[in-house]
CSV table of C-alpha atoms and ligand atoms in Angstrom, one decimal:
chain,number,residue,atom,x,y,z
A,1374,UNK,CA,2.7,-5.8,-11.1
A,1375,UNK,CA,2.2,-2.3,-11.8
A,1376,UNK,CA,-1.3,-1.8,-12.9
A,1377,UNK,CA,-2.2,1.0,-15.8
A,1378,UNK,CA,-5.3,3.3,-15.4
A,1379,UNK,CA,-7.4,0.8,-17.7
A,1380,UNK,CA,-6.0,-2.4,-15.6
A,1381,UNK,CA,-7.5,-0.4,-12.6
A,1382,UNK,CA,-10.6,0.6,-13.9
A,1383,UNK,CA,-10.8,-2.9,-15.0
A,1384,UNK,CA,-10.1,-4.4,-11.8
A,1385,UNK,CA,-13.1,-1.7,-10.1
A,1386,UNK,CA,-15.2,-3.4,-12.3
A,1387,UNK,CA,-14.4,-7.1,-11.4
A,1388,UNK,CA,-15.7,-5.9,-7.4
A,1389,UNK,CA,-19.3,-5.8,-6.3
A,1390,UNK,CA,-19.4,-3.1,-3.0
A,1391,UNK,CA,-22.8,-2.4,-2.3
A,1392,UNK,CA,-22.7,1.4,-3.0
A,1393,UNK,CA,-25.1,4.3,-3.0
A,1394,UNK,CA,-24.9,7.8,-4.2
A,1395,UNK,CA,-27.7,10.2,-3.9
A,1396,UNK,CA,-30.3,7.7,-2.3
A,1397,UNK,CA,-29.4,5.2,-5.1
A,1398,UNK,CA,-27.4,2.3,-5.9
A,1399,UNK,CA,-24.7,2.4,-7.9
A,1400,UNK,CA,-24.2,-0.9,-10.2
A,1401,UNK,CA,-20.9,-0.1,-11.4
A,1402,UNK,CA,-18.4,2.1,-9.3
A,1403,UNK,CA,-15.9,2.6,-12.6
A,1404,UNK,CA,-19.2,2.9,-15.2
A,1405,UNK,CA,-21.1,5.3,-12.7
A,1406,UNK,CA,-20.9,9.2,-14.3
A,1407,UNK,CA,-21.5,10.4,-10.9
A,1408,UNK,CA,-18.0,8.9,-9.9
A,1409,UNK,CA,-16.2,9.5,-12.8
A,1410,UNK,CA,-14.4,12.3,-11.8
A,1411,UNK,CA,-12.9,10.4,-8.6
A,1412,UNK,CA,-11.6,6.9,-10.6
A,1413,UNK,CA,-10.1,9.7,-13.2
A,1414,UNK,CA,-7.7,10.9,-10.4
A,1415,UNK,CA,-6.9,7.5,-9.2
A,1416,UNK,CA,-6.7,6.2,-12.4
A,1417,UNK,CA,-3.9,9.2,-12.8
A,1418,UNK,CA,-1.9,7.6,-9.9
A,1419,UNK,CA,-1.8,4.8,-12.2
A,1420,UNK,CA,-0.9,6.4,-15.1
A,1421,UNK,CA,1.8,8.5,-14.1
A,1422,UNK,CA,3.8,5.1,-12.9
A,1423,UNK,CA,3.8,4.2,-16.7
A,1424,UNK,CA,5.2,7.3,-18.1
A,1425,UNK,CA,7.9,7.9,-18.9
A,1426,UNK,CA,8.2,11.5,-17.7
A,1427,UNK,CA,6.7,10.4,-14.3
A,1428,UNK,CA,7.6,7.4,-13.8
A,1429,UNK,CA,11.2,8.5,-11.7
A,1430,UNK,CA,9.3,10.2,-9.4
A,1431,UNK,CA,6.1,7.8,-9.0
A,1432,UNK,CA,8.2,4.1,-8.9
A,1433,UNK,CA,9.9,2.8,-6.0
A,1434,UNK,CA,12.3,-0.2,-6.7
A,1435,UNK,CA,11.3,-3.8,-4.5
A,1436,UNK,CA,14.4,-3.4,-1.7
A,1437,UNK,CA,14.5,-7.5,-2.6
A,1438,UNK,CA,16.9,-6.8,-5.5
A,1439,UNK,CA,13.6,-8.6,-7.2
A,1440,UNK,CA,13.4,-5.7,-10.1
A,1441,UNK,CA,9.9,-5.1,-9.2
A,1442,UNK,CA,8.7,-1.6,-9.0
A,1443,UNK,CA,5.8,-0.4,-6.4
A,1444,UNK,CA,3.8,2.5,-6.9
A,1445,UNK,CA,4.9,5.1,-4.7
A,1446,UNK,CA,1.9,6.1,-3.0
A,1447,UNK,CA,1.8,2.8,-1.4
A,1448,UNK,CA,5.6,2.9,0.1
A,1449,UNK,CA,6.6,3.8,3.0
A,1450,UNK,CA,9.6,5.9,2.4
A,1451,UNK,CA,12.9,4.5,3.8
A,1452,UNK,CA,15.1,7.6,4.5
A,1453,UNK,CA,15.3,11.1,3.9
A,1454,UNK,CA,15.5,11.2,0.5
A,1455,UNK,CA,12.2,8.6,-0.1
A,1456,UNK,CA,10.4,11.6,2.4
A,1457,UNK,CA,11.2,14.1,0.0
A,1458,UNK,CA,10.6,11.9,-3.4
A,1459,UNK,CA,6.6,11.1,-1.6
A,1460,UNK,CA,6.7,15.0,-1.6
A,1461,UNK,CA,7.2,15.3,-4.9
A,1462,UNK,CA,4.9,12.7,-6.2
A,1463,UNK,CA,1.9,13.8,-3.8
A,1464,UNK,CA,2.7,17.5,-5.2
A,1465,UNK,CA,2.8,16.1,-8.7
A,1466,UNK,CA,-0.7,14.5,-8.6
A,1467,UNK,CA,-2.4,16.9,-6.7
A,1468,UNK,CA,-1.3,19.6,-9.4
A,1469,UNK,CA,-3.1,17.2,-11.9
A,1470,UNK,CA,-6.0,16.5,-9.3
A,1471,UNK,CA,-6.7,18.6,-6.7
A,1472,UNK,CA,-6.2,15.4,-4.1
A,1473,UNK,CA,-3.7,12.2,-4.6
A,1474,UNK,CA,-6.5,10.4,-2.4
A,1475,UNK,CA,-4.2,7.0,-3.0
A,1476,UNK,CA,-1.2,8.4,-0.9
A,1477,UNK,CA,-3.3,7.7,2.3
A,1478,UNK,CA,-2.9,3.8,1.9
A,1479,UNK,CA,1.1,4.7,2.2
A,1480,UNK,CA,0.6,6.9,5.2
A,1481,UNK,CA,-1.5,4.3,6.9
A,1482,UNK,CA,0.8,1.7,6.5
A,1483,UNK,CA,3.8,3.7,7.9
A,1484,UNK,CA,1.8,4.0,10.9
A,1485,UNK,CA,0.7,0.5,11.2
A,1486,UNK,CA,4.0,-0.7,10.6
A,1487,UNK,CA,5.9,1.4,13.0
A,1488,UNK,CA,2.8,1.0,16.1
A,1489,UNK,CA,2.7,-2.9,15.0
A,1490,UNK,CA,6.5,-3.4,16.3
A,1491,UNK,CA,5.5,-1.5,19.2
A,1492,UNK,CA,2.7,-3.4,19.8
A,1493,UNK,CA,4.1,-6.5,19.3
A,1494,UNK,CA,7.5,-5.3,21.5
A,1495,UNK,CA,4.9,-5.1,24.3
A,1496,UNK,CA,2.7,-7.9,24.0
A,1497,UNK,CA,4.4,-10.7,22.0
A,1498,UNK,CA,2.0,-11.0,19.4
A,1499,UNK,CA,2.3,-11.7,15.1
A,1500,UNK,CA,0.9,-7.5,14.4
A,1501,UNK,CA,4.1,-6.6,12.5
A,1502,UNK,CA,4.0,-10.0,10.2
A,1503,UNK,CA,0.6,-9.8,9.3
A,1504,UNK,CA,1.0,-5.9,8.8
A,1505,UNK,CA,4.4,-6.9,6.5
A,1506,UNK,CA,2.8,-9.5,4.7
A,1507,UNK,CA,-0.5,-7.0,3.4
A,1508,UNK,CA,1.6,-4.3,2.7
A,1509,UNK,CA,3.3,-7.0,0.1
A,1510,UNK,CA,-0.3,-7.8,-1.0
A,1511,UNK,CA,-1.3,-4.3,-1.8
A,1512,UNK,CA,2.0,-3.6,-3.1
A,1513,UNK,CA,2.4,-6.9,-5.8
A,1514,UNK,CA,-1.5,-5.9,-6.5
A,1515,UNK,CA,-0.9,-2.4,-7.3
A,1516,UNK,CA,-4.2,-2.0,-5.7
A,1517,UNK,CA,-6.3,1.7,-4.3
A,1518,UNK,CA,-6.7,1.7,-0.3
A,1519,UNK,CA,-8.9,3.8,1.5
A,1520,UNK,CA,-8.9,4.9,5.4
A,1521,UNK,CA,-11.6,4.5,7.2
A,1522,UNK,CA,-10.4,6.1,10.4
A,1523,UNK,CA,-13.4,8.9,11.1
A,1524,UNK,CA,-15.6,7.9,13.3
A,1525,UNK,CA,-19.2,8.8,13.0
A,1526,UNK,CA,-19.2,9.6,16.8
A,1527,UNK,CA,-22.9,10.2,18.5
A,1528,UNK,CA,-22.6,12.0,21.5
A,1529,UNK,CA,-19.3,13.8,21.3
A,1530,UNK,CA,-19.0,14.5,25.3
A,1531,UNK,CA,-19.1,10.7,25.5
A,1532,UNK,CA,-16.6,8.2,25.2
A,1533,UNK,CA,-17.0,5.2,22.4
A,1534,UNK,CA,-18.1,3.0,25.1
A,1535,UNK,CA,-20.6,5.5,26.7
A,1536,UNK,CA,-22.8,6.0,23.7
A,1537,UNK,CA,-26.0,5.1,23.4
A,1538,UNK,CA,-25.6,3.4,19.5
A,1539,UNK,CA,-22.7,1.5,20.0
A,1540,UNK,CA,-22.3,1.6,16.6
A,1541,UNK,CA,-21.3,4.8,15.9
A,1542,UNK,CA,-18.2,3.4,16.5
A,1543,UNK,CA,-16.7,0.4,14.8
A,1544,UNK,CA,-16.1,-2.2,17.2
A,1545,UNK,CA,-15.2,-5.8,17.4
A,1546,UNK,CA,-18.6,-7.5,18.4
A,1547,UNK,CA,-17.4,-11.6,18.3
A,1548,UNK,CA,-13.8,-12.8,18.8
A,1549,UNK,CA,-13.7,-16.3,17.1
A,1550,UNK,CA,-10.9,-18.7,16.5
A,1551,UNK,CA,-10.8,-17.8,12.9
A,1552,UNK,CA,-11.2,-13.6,13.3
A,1553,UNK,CA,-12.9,-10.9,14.1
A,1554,UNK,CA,-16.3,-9.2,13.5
A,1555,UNK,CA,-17.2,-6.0,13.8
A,1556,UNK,CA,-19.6,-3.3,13.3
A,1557,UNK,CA,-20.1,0.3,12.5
A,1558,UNK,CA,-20.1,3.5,11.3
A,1559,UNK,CA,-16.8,5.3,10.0
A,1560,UNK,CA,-17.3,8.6,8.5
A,1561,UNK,CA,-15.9,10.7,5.5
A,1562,UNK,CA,-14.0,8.3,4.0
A,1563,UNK,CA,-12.4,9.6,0.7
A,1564,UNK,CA,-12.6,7.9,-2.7
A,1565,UNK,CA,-14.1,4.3,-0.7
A,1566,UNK,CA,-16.2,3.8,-3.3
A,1567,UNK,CA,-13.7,3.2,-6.1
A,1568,UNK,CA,-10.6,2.0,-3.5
A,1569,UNK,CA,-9.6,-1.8,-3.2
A,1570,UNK,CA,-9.8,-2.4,0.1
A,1571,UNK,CA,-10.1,0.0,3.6
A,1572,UNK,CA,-8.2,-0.3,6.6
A,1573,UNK,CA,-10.3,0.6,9.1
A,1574,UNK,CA,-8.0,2.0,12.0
A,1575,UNK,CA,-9.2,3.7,15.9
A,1576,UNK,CA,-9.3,7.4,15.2
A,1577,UNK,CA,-8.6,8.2,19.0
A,1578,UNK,CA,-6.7,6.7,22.0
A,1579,UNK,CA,-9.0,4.4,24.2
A,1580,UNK,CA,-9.8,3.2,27.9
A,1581,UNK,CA,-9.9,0.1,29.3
A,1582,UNK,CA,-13.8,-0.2,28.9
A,1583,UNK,CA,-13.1,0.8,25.2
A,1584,UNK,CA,-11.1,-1.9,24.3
A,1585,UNK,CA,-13.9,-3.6,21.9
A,1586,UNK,CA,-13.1,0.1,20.0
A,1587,UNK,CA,-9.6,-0.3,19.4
A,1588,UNK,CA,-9.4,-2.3,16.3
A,1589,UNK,CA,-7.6,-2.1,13.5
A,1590,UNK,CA,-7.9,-4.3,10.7
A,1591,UNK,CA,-8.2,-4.8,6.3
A,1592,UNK,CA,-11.1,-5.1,4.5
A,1593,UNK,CA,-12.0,-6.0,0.9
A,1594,UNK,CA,-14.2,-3.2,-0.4
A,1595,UNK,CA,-17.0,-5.5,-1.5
A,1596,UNK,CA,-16.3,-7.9,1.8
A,1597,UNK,CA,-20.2,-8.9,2.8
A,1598,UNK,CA,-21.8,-6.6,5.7
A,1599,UNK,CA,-19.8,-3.7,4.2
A,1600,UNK,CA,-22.6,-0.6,2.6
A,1601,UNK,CA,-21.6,2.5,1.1
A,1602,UNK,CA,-23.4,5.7,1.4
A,1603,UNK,CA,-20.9,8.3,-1.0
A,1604,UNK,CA,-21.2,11.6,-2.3
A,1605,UNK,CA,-20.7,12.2,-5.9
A,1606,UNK,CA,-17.0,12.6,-6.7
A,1607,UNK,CA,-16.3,16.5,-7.9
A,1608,UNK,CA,-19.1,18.0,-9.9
A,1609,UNK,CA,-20.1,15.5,-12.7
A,1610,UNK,CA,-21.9,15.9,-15.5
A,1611,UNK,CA,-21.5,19.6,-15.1
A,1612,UNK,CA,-20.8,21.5,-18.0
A,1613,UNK,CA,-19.4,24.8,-16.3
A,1614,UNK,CA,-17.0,22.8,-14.2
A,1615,UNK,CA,-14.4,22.5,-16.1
A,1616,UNK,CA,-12.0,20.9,-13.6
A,1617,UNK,CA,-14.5,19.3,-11.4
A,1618,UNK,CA,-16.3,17.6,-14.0
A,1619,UNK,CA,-12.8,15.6,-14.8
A,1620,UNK,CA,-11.4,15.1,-11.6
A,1621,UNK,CA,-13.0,15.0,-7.8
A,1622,UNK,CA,-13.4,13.3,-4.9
A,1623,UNK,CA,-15.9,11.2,-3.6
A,1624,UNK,CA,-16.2,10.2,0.2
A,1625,UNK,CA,-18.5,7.8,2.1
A,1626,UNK,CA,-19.8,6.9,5.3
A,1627,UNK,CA,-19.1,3.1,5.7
A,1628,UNK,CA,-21.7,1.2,7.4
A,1629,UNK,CA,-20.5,-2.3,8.6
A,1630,UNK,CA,-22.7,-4.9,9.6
A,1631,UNK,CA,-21.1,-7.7,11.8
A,1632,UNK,CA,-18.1,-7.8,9.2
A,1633,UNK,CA,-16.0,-11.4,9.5
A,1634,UNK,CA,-12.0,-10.4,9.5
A,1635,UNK,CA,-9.7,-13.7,9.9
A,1636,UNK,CA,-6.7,-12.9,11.8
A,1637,UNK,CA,-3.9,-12.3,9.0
A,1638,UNK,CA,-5.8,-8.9,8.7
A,1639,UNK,CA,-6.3,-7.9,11.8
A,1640,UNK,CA,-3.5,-5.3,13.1
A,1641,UNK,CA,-5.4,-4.4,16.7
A,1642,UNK,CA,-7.8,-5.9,18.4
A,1643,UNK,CA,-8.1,-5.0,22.3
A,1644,UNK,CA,-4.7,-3.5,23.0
A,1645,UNK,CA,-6.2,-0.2,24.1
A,1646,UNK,CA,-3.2,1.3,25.2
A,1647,UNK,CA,-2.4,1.5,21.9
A,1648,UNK,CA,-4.8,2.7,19.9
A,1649,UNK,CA,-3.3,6.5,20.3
A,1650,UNK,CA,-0.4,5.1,18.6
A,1651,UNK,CA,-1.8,3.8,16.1
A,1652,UNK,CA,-4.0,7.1,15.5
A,1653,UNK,CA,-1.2,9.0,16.3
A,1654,UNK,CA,1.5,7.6,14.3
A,1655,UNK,CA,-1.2,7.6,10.7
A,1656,UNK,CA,-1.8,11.5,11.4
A,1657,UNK,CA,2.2,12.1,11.6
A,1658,UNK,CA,2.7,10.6,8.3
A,1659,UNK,CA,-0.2,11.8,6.7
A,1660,UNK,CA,0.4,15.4,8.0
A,1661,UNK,CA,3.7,15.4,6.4
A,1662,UNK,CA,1.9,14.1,3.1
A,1663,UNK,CA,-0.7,16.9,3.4
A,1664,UNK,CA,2.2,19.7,2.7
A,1665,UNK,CA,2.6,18.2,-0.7
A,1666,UNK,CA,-0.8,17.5,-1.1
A,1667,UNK,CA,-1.4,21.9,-0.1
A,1668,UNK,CA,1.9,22.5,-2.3
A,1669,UNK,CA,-0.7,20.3,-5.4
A,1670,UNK,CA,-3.7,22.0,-4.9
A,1671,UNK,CA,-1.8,25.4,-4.9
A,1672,UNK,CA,0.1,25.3,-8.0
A,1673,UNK,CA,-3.7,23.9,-9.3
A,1674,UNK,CA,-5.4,27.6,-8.1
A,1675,UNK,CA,-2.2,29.9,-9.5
A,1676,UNK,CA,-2.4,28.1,-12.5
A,1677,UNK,CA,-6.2,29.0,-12.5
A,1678,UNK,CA,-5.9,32.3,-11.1
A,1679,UNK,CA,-3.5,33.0,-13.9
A,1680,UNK,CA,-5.9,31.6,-16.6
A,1681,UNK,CA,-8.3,33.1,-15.8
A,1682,UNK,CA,-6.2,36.8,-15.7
A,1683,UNK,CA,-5.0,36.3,-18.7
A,1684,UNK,CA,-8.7,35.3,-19.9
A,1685,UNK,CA,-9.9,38.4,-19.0
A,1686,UNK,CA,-7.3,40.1,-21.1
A,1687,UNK,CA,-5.9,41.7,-17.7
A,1688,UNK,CA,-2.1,42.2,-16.9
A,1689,UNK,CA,-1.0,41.8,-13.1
A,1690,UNK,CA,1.3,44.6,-13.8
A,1691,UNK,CA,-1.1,46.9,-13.9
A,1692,UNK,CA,-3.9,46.1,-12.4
A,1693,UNK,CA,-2.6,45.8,-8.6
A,1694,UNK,CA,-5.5,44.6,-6.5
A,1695,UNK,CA,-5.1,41.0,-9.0
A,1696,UNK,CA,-1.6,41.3,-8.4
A,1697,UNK,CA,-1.4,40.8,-4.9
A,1698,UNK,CA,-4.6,38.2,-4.9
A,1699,UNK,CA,-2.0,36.3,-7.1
A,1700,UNK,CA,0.9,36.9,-4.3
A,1701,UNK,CA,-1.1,36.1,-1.5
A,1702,UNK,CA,-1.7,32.6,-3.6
A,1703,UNK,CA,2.1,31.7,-4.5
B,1468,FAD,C1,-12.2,16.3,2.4
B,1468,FAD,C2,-12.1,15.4,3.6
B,1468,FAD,C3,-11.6,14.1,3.5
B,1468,FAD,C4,-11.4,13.2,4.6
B,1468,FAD,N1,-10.9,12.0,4.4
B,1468,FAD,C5,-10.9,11.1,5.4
B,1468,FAD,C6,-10.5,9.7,5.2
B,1468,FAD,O1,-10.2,9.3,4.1
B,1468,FAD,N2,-10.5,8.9,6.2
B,1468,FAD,C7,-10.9,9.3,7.5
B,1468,FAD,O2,-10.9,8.5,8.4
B,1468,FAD,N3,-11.3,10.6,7.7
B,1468,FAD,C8,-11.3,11.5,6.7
B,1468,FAD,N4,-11.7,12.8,6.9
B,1468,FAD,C9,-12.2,13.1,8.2
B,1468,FAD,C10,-11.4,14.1,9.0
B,1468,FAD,O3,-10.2,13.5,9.4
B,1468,FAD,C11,-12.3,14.5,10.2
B,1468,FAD,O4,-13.2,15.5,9.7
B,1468,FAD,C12,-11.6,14.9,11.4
B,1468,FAD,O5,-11.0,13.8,12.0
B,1468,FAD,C13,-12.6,15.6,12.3
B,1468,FAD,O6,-13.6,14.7,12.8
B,1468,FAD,P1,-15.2,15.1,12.7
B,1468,FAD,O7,-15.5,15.6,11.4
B,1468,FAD,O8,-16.0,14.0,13.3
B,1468,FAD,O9,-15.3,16.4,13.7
B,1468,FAD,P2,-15.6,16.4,15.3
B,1468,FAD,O10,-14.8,15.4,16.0
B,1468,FAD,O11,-17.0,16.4,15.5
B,1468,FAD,O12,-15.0,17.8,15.6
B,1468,FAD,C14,-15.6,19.0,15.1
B,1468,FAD,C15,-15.2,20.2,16.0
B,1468,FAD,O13,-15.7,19.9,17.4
B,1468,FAD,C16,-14.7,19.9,18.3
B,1468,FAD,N5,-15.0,18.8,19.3
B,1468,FAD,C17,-15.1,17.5,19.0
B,1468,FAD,N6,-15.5,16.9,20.2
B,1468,FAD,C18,-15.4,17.8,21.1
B,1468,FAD,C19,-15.7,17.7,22.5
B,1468,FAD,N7,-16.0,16.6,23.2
B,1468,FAD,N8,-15.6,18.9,23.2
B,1468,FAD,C20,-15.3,20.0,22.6
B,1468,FAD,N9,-15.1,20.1,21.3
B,1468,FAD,C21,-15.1,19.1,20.6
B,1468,FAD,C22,-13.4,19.5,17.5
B,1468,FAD,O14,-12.2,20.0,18.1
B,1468,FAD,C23,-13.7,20.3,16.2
B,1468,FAD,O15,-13.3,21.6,16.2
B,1468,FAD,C24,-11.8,13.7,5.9
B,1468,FAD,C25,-12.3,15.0,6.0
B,1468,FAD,C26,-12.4,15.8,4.9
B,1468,FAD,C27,-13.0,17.2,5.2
């Protein structure tokens, strides 16, 4: 069921991630002023499937004949004219926002869905059921994902394996017969604190002797072994900022601590042939998002640029040197 912005804020507040901003921890990711300006553009994701104006563009009809509607950001578009729509609704928010952040969740699962078969083509495995059946789940939910995809790294002339902290890596550190565990550190994660759930997914292609490092998986944001360290989401609190004080994004460096996953979330774990795929096949789509996502922002800094001209009581006929800052912009 489609959520509205209120159902979503409600729903942050009904999860308990352990999350700090600024060395301190935050209680209550929807309540928190410092990431207000972050849950106000997802909450806008939300919105904008409920109105009427937007809805066209931000609702995807179930293919089941069902009558349910998804939210758009979380489909993975179908044909050519679905690419173009996800264009149009990325452009839309980002106009509004500055960044969609939710589209990613869509992206990620167009990867995972398309490596999964390929995965599964190879190796005989269950990847593309389990991915198909969470992709329902966060579709029926209506629910914010984030990517955790960014590795922190270490040494970058080494390979995952080769580093001295193994964790700054995520990697699977127990294989049981019920899941997974795995820990650490994923990097610049945008809006985590206020998503969901994150898919964590291998942010490079991997050797043999990093197979522990090609994992894939989903996690519930408030899953146990799971800390947030975020920035504050735009500029809250900040009277001058007259955008960033309403709308911003947040990102976080996810620390996980020998996180359980069962199996029906686990979408790689040891096929290290294919993590490139995987990685591969996320940036593609999300690539192709980013143009809307530039196209968004843009129309956001004309608009401004034009404000702020006509502010200044200034006319771009005349005075040339604005006119052609305002060019270069469109
Ligand atoms: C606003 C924002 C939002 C983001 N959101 C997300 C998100 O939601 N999820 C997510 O997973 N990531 C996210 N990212 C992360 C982004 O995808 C990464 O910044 C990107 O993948 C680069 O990784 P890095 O920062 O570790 O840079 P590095 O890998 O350290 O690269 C830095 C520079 O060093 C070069 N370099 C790296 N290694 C070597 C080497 N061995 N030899 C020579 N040169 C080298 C690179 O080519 C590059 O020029 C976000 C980033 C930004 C800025």
């Amino acid at each position: 069921m489609l959520m509205s912005a209120t159902d979503y804020r409600e729903s942050l507040r009904r999860l308990t991630p352990r999350v700090f901003v600024d060395g301190r921890t935050v209680a209550s990711v929807a309540d928190d002023p410092t990431l207000l300006p972050g849950v106000n553009a997802v909450a806008l994701s939300y919105d904008f499937a409920l109105r009427e104006d937007t809805s066209t563009l931000m609702r995807v009809a179930a293919a089941d004949g069902s009558g349910r509607d998804y939210n758009r950001m979380l489909h993975v578009p179908q044909n050519t004219d679905e690419l173009l729509q996800k264009l149009e609704a990325v452009r839309l928010i980002c106009r509004y926002t500055g960044c969609a952040q939710r589209y990613l969740g869509g992206d990620a699962m167009a990867g995972i869905l398309q490596a999964a078969a390929e995965i599964d083509a190879e190796h005989g495995g269950e990847y593309l059921q389990r991915a198909q059946a969470w992709y329902q789940h966060i579709r029926d939910a209506d629910l914010a994902v984030g990517i955790a995809m960014t590795d922190a790294k270490g040494d970058r002339s080494k390979r995952p394996h080769a580093q001295d902290n193994p964790d700054t890596y995520v990697h699977i550190v127990e294989r049981r017969a019920d899941g997974i565990v795995i820990s650490g550190t994923k990097a610049i994660v945008t809006g985590a604190p206020y998503m969901h759930e994150l898919l964590v997914m291998p942010g490079r292609a991997m050797t043999a002797a990093d197979a522990d490092f090609a994992v894939c998986c989903a996690v519930p944001i408030d899953v146990e072994g799971l800390t947030l360290v975020a920035r504050p989401a735009g500029r809250p609190g900040e009277a001058a900022a007259l955008f960033s004080n309403r709308f911003g994004q947040s990102t976080a460096v996810c620390l996980f601590d020998k996180v359980f996953v069962p199996w029906e979330r686990v979408f790689l774990a040891g096929e290290w042939r294919h993590s490139a795929t995987l990685t591969y096949a996320y940036a593609t789509h999300h690539r192709h998002t980013c143009i809307a996502a530039r196209a968004g922002y843009g129309d956001l800094l004309i608009g401004a640029g034009t404000l702020m001209t006509e502010a200044n009581g200034l006319d771009t006929d005349r005075a040339h040197g604005l006119r052609e800052a305002m060019t270069d912009l469109i």
